[in-house]
C-alpha positions as protocol buffer text, in pm:
chain_id: "A"
residue {
  index: 1
  type: VAL
  ca { x: 589 y: 1395 z: -1523 }
}
residue {
  index: 2
  type: LYS
  ca { x: 580 y: 1719 z: -1732 }
}
residue {
  index: 3
  type: ALA
  ca { x: 389 y: 1541 z: -2008 }
}
residue {
  index: 4
  type: LEU
  ca { x: 122 y: 1434 z: -1759 }
}
residue {
  index: 5
  type: LYS
  ca { x: 64 y: 1799 z: -1645 }
}
residue {
  index: 6
  type: ALA
  ca { x: -48 y: 1885 z: -2000 }
}
residue {
  index: 7
  type: GLY
  ca { x: -400 y: 1759 z: -1942 }
}
residue {
  index: 8
  type: PRO
  ca { x: -636 y: 1728 z: -1650 }
}
residue {
  index: 9
  type: LEU
  ca { x: -522 y: 1508 z: -1373 }
}
residue {
  index: 10
  type: PRO
  ca { x: -737 y: 1285 z: -1153 }
}
residue {
  index: 11
  type: ARG
  ca { x: -781 y: 1384 z: -792 }
}
residue {
  index: 12
  type: HIS
  ca { x: -800 y: 1017 z: -684 }
}
residue {
  index: 13
  type: LEU
  ca { x: -591 y: 740 z: -819 }
}
residue {
  index: 14
  type: GLY
  ca { x: -639 y: 365 z: -745 }
}
residue {
  index: 15
  type: ILE
  ca { x: -352 y: 121 z: -769 }
}
residue {
  index: 16
  type: ILE
  ca { x: -407 y: -249 z: -771 }
}
residue {
  index: 17
  type: MET
  ca { x: -85 y: -428 z: -657 }
}
residue {
  index: 18
  type: ASP
  ca { x: -107 y: -711 z: -914 }
}
residue {
  index: 19
  type: GLY
  ca { x: 143 y: -888 z: -1136 }
}
residue {
  index: 20
  type: ASN
  ca { x: 440 y: -902 z: -899 }
}
residue {
  index: 21
  type: ARG
  ca { x: 453 y: -1284 z: -903 }
}
residue {
  index: 22
  type: ARG
  ca { x: 425 y: -1295 z: -1284 }
}
residue {
  index: 23
  type: TYR
  ca { x: 707 y: -1041 z: -1306 }
}
residue {
  index: 24
  type: ALA
  ca { x: 918 y: -1248 z: -1066 }
}
residue {
  index: 25
  type: LYS
  ca { x: 859 y: -1564 z: -1268 }
}
residue {
  index: 26
  type: LYS
  ca { x: 925 y: -1399 z: -1598 }
}
residue {
  index: 27
  type: ASN
  ca { x: 1256 y: -1264 z: -1458 }
}
residue {
  index: 28
  type: HIS
  ca { x: 1354 y: -1587 z: -1288 }
}
residue {
  index: 29
  type: MET
  ca { x: 1340 y: -1455 z: -927 }
}
residue {
  index: 30
  type: GLU
  ca { x: 1165 y: -1558 z: -615 }
}
residue {
  index: 31
  type: ASN
  ca { x: 811 y: -1432 z: -555 }
}
residue {
  index: 32
  type: CYS
  ca { x: 923 y: -1236 z: -248 }
}
residue {
  index: 33
  type: LYS
  ca { x: 1166 y: -1050 z: -463 }
}
residue {
  index: 34
  type: GLY
  ca { x: 887 y: -956 z: -715 }
}
residue {
  index: 35
  type: HIS
  ca { x: 672 y: -835 z: -436 }
}
residue {
  index: 36
  type: ALA
  ca { x: 963 y: -632 z: -294 }
}
residue {
  index: 37
  type: LEU
  ca { x: 1015 y: -465 z: -638 }
}
residue {
  index: 38
  type: GLY
  ca { x: 650 y: -395 z: -658 }
}
residue {
  index: 39
  type: PHE
  ca { x: 659 y: -210 z: -328 }
}
residue {
  index: 40
  type: GLU
  ca { x: 955 y: -5 z: -461 }
}
residue {
  index: 41
  type: LYS
  ca { x: 761 y: 85 z: -778 }
}
residue {
  index: 42
  type: LEU
  ca { x: 461 y: 177 z: -559 }
}
residue {
  index: 43
  type: ARG
  ca { x: 686 y: 412 z: -355 }
}
residue {
  index: 44
  type: GLU
  ca { x: 805 y: 575 z: -682 }
}
residue {
  index: 45
  type: THR
  ca { x: 458 y: 612 z: -799 }
}
residue {
  index: 46
  type: LEU
  ca { x: 350 y: 771 z: -485 }
}
residue {
  index: 47
  type: ASP
  ca { x: 624 y: 1025 z: -513 }
}
residue {
  index: 48
  type: TRP
  ca { x: 499 y: 1109 z: -869 }
}
residue {
  index: 49
  type: CYS
  ca { x: 145 y: 1154 z: -730 }
}
residue {
  index: 50
  type: LEU
  ca { x: 276 y: 1409 z: -473 }
}
residue {
  index: 51
  type: GLN
  ca { x: 466 y: 1591 z: -739 }
}
residue {
  index: 52
  type: LEU
  ca { x: 164 y: 1596 z: -970 }
}
residue {
  index: 53
  type: GLY
  ca { x: -80 y: 1711 z: -699 }
}
residue {
  index: 54
  type: ILE
  ca { x: -296 y: 1398 z: -700 }
}
residue {
  index: 55
  type: ASP
  ca { x: -462 y: 1433 z: -361 }
}
residue {
  index: 56
  type: VAL
  ca { x: -597 y: 1078 z: -287 }
}
residue {
  index: 57
  type: VAL
  ca { x: -432 y: 738 z: -372 }
}
residue {
  index: 58
  type: THR
  ca { x: -592 y: 408 z: -282 }
}
residue {
  index: 59
  type: VAL
  ca { x: -366 y: 106 z: -294 }
}
residue {
  index: 60
  type: TYR
  ca { x: -528 y: -232 z: -310 }
}
residue {
  index: 61
  type: ALA
  ca { x: -243 y: -414 z: -141 }
}
residue {
  index: 62
  type: PHE
  ca { x: -373 y: -748 z: -2 }
}
residue {
  index: 63
  type: SER
  ca { x: -714 y: -902 z: -69 }
}
residue {
  index: 64
  type: ILE
  ca { x: -865 y: -1165 z: 159 }
}
residue {
  index: 65
  type: GLU
  ca { x: -828 y: -1395 z: -146 }
}
residue {
  index: 66
  type: ASN
  ca { x: -449 y: -1358 z: -101 }
}
residue {
  index: 67
  type: PHE
  ca { x: -467 y: -1567 z: 214 }
}
residue {
  index: 68
  type: LYS
  ca { x: -522 y: -1869 z: -7 }
}
residue {
  index: 69
  type: ARG
  ca { x: -166 y: -1845 z: -138 }
}
residue {
  index: 70
  type: PRO
  ca { x: 112 y: -2064 z: 1 }
}
residue {
  index: 71
  type: GLN
  ca { x: 171 y: -1981 z: 363 }
}
residue {
  index: 72
  type: ALA
  ca { x: 535 y: -1889 z: 304 }
}
residue {
  index: 73
  type: GLU
  ca { x: 429 y: -1632 z: 50 }
}
residue {
  index: 74
  type: VAL
  ca { x: 159 y: -1485 z: 277 }
}
residue {
  index: 75
  type: ASP
  ca { x: 407 y: -1470 z: 570 }
}
residue {
  index: 76
  type: GLY
  ca { x: 655 y: -1299 z: 336 }
}
residue {
  index: 77
  type: LEU
  ca { x: 395 y: -1041 z: 227 }
}
residue {
  index: 78
  type: MET
  ca { x: 305 y: -964 z: 595 }
}
residue {
  index: 79
  type: ILE
  ca { x: 674 y: -918 z: 681 }
}
residue {
  index: 80
  type: LEU
  ca { x: 731 y: -698 z: 375 }
}
residue {
  index: 81
  type: ALA
  ca { x: 423 y: -483 z: 466 }
}
residue {
  index: 82
  type: LYS
  ca { x: 545 y: -442 z: 813 }
}
residue {
  index: 83
  type: GLU
  ca { x: 896 y: -345 z: 704 }
}
residue {
  index: 84
  type: LYS
  ca { x: 756 y: -85 z: 458 }
}
residue {
  index: 85
  type: PHE
  ca { x: 530 y: 71 z: 705 }
}
residue {
  index: 86
  type: LEU
  ca { x: 804 y: 79 z: 962 }
}
residue {
  index: 87
  type: GLN
  ca { x: 1018 y: 264 z: 702 }
}
residue {
  index: 88
  type: LEU
  ca { x: 739 y: 498 z: 639 }
}
residue {
  index: 89
  type: MET
  ca { x: 714 y: 570 z: 1010 }
}
residue {
  index: 90
  type: GLU
  ca { x: 1095 y: 626 z: 1036 }
}
residue {
  index: 91
  type: LYS
  ca { x: 1057 y: 887 z: 767 }
}
residue {
  index: 92
  type: SER
  ca { x: 743 y: 1039 z: 939 }
}
residue {
  index: 93
  type: ASP
  ca { x: 890 y: 1385 z: 865 }
}
residue {
  index: 94
  type: LEU
  ca { x: 804 y: 1310 z: 498 }
}
residue {
  index: 95
  type: ILE
  ca { x: 442 y: 1235 z: 593 }
}
residue {
  index: 96
  type: GLU
  ca { x: 434 y: 1552 z: 801 }
}
residue {
  index: 97
  type: LYS
  ca { x: 610 y: 1761 z: 528 }
}
residue {
  index: 98
  type: HIS
  ca { x: 358 y: 1649 z: 262 }
}
residue {
  index: 99
  type: GLN
  ca { x: 66 y: 1634 z: 503 }
}
residue {
  index: 100
  type: VAL
  ca { x: -34 y: 1284 z: 404 }
}
residue {
  index: 101
  type: CYS
  ca { x: -305 y: 1114 z: 603 }
}
residue {
  index: 102
  type: VAL
  ca { x: -266 y: 739 z: 602 }
}
residue {
  index: 103
  type: ARG
  ca { x: -583 y: 525 z: 623 }
}
residue {
  index: 104
  type: VAL
  ca { x: -608 y: 148 z: 634 }
}
residue {
  index: 105
  type: LEU
  ca { x: -915 y: -11 z: 498 }
}
residue {
  index: 106
  type: GLY
  ca { x: -1032 y: -370 z: 539 }
}
residue {
  index: 107
  type: ASP
  ca { x: -1055 y: -622 z: 814 }
}
residue {
  index: 108
  type: ILE
  ca { x: -724 y: -572 z: 976 }
}
residue {
  index: 109
  type: ASN
  ca { x: -814 y: -821 z: 1245 }
}
residue {
  index: 110
  type: LEU
  ca { x: -723 y: -1082 z: 1000 }
}
residue {
  index: 111
  type: LEU
  ca { x: -358 y: -954 z: 992 }
}
residue {
  index: 112
  type: PRO
  ca { x: -83 y: -1050 z: 1228 }
}
residue {
  index: 113
  type: ALA
  ca { x: -85 y: -853 z: 1553 }
}
residue {
  index: 114
  type: ASP
  ca { x: 253 y: -701 z: 1494 }
}
residue {
  index: 115
  type: LEU
  ca { x: 146 y: -565 z: 1152 }
}
residue {
  index: 116
  type: GLN
  ca { x: -184 y: -440 z: 1300 }
}
residue {
  index: 117
  type: ALA
  ca { x: 23 y: -237 z: 1559 }
}
residue {
  index: 118
  type: VAL
  ca { x: 241 y: -78 z: 1288 }
}
residue {
  index: 119
  type: LEU
  ca { x: -55 y: 7 z: 1078 }
}
residue {
  index: 120
  type: ALA
  ca { x: -245 y: 163 z: 1377 }
}
residue {
  index: 121
  type: LYS
  ca { x: 63 y: 376 z: 1452 }
}
residue {
  index: 122
  type: ALA
  ca { x: 80 y: 499 z: 1092 }
}
residue {
  index: 123
  type: VAL
  ca { x: -282 y: 594 z: 1101 }
}
residue {
  index: 124
  type: HIS
  ca { x: -271 y: 757 z: 1443 }
}
residue {
  index: 125
  type: THR
  ca { x: 49 y: 954 z: 1359 }
}
residue {
  index: 126
  type: SER
  ca { x: -92 y: 1094 z: 1034 }
}
residue {
  index: 127
  type: ARG
  ca { x: -454 y: 1140 z: 1138 }
}
residue {
  index: 128
  type: LYS
  ca { x: -448 y: 1522 z: 1144 }
}
residue {
  index: 129
  type: ASN
  ca { x: -282 y: 1565 z: 802 }
}
residue {
  index: 130
  type: LYS
  ca { x: -511 y: 1727 z: 547 }
}
residue {
  index: 131
  type: ARG
  ca { x: -324 y: 1777 z: 219 }
}
residue {
  index: 132
  type: ALA
  ca { x: -327 y: 1424 z: 70 }
}
residue {
  index: 133
  type: VAL
  ca { x: -475 y: 1085 z: 160 }
}
residue {
  index: 134
  type: LEU
  ca { x: -308 y: 746 z: 120 }
}
residue {
  index: 135
  type: ASN
  ca { x: -567 y: 469 z: 161 }
}
residue {
  index: 136
  type: VAL
  ca { x: -413 y: 119 z: 188 }
}
residue {
  index: 137
  type: CYS
  ca { x: -652 y: -182 z: 153 }
}
residue {
  index: 138
  type: PHE
  ca { x: -556 y: -487 z: 342 }
}
residue {
  index: 139
  type: ALA
  ca { x: -769 y: -804 z: 400 }
}
residue {
  index: 140
  type: TYR
  ca { x: -1054 y: -674 z: 184 }
}
residue {
  index: 141
  type: THR
  ca { x: -1308 y: -795 z: -63 }
}
residue {
  index: 142
  type: SER
  ca { x: -1628 y: -623 z: -164 }
}
residue {
  index: 143
  type: ARG
  ca { x: -1833 y: -931 z: -48 }
}
residue {
  index: 144
  type: HIS
  ca { x: -1658 y: -922 z: 294 }
}
residue {
  index: 145
  type: GLU
  ca { x: -1726 y: -555 z: 330 }
}
residue {
  index: 146
  type: ILE
  ca { x: -2090 y: -577 z: 236 }
}
residue {
  index: 147
  type: VAL
  ca { x: -2155 y: -877 z: 470 }
}
residue {
  index: 148
  type: HIS
  ca { x: -1984 y: -713 z: 764 }
}
residue {
  index: 149
  type: ALA
  ca { x: -2109 y: -357 z: 704 }
}
């Protein structure tokens, strides 16, 4: 972290959640385990961003294209996302302490209702926070966004 502070830092960092299945395959584990480890690495990276003063992070978490994956994997990702957002809400004091505004981008109507509710709560709870922004993209593609703009 200290080495990164030697030069100019970006104000906005984009993270594409890609490679978790390849990692799982390479390490002889189930896809869901690879996705879970990817979420843990994301959490660690978000902590670094706060330490470094990077104000805005956009996480490209789940594209509309991902719905074409096997249903068991899609279901597992939806459950994992719900679990992680519930954990985030359980630690809402961290969101308040660091004044992080959570935004969810994409067509959330394509997501399961229980996940939609958890995402809405995260957005609502953090809506007045001004220090940092965490954008999470779910059910997105640029084509879909343009067509439905």
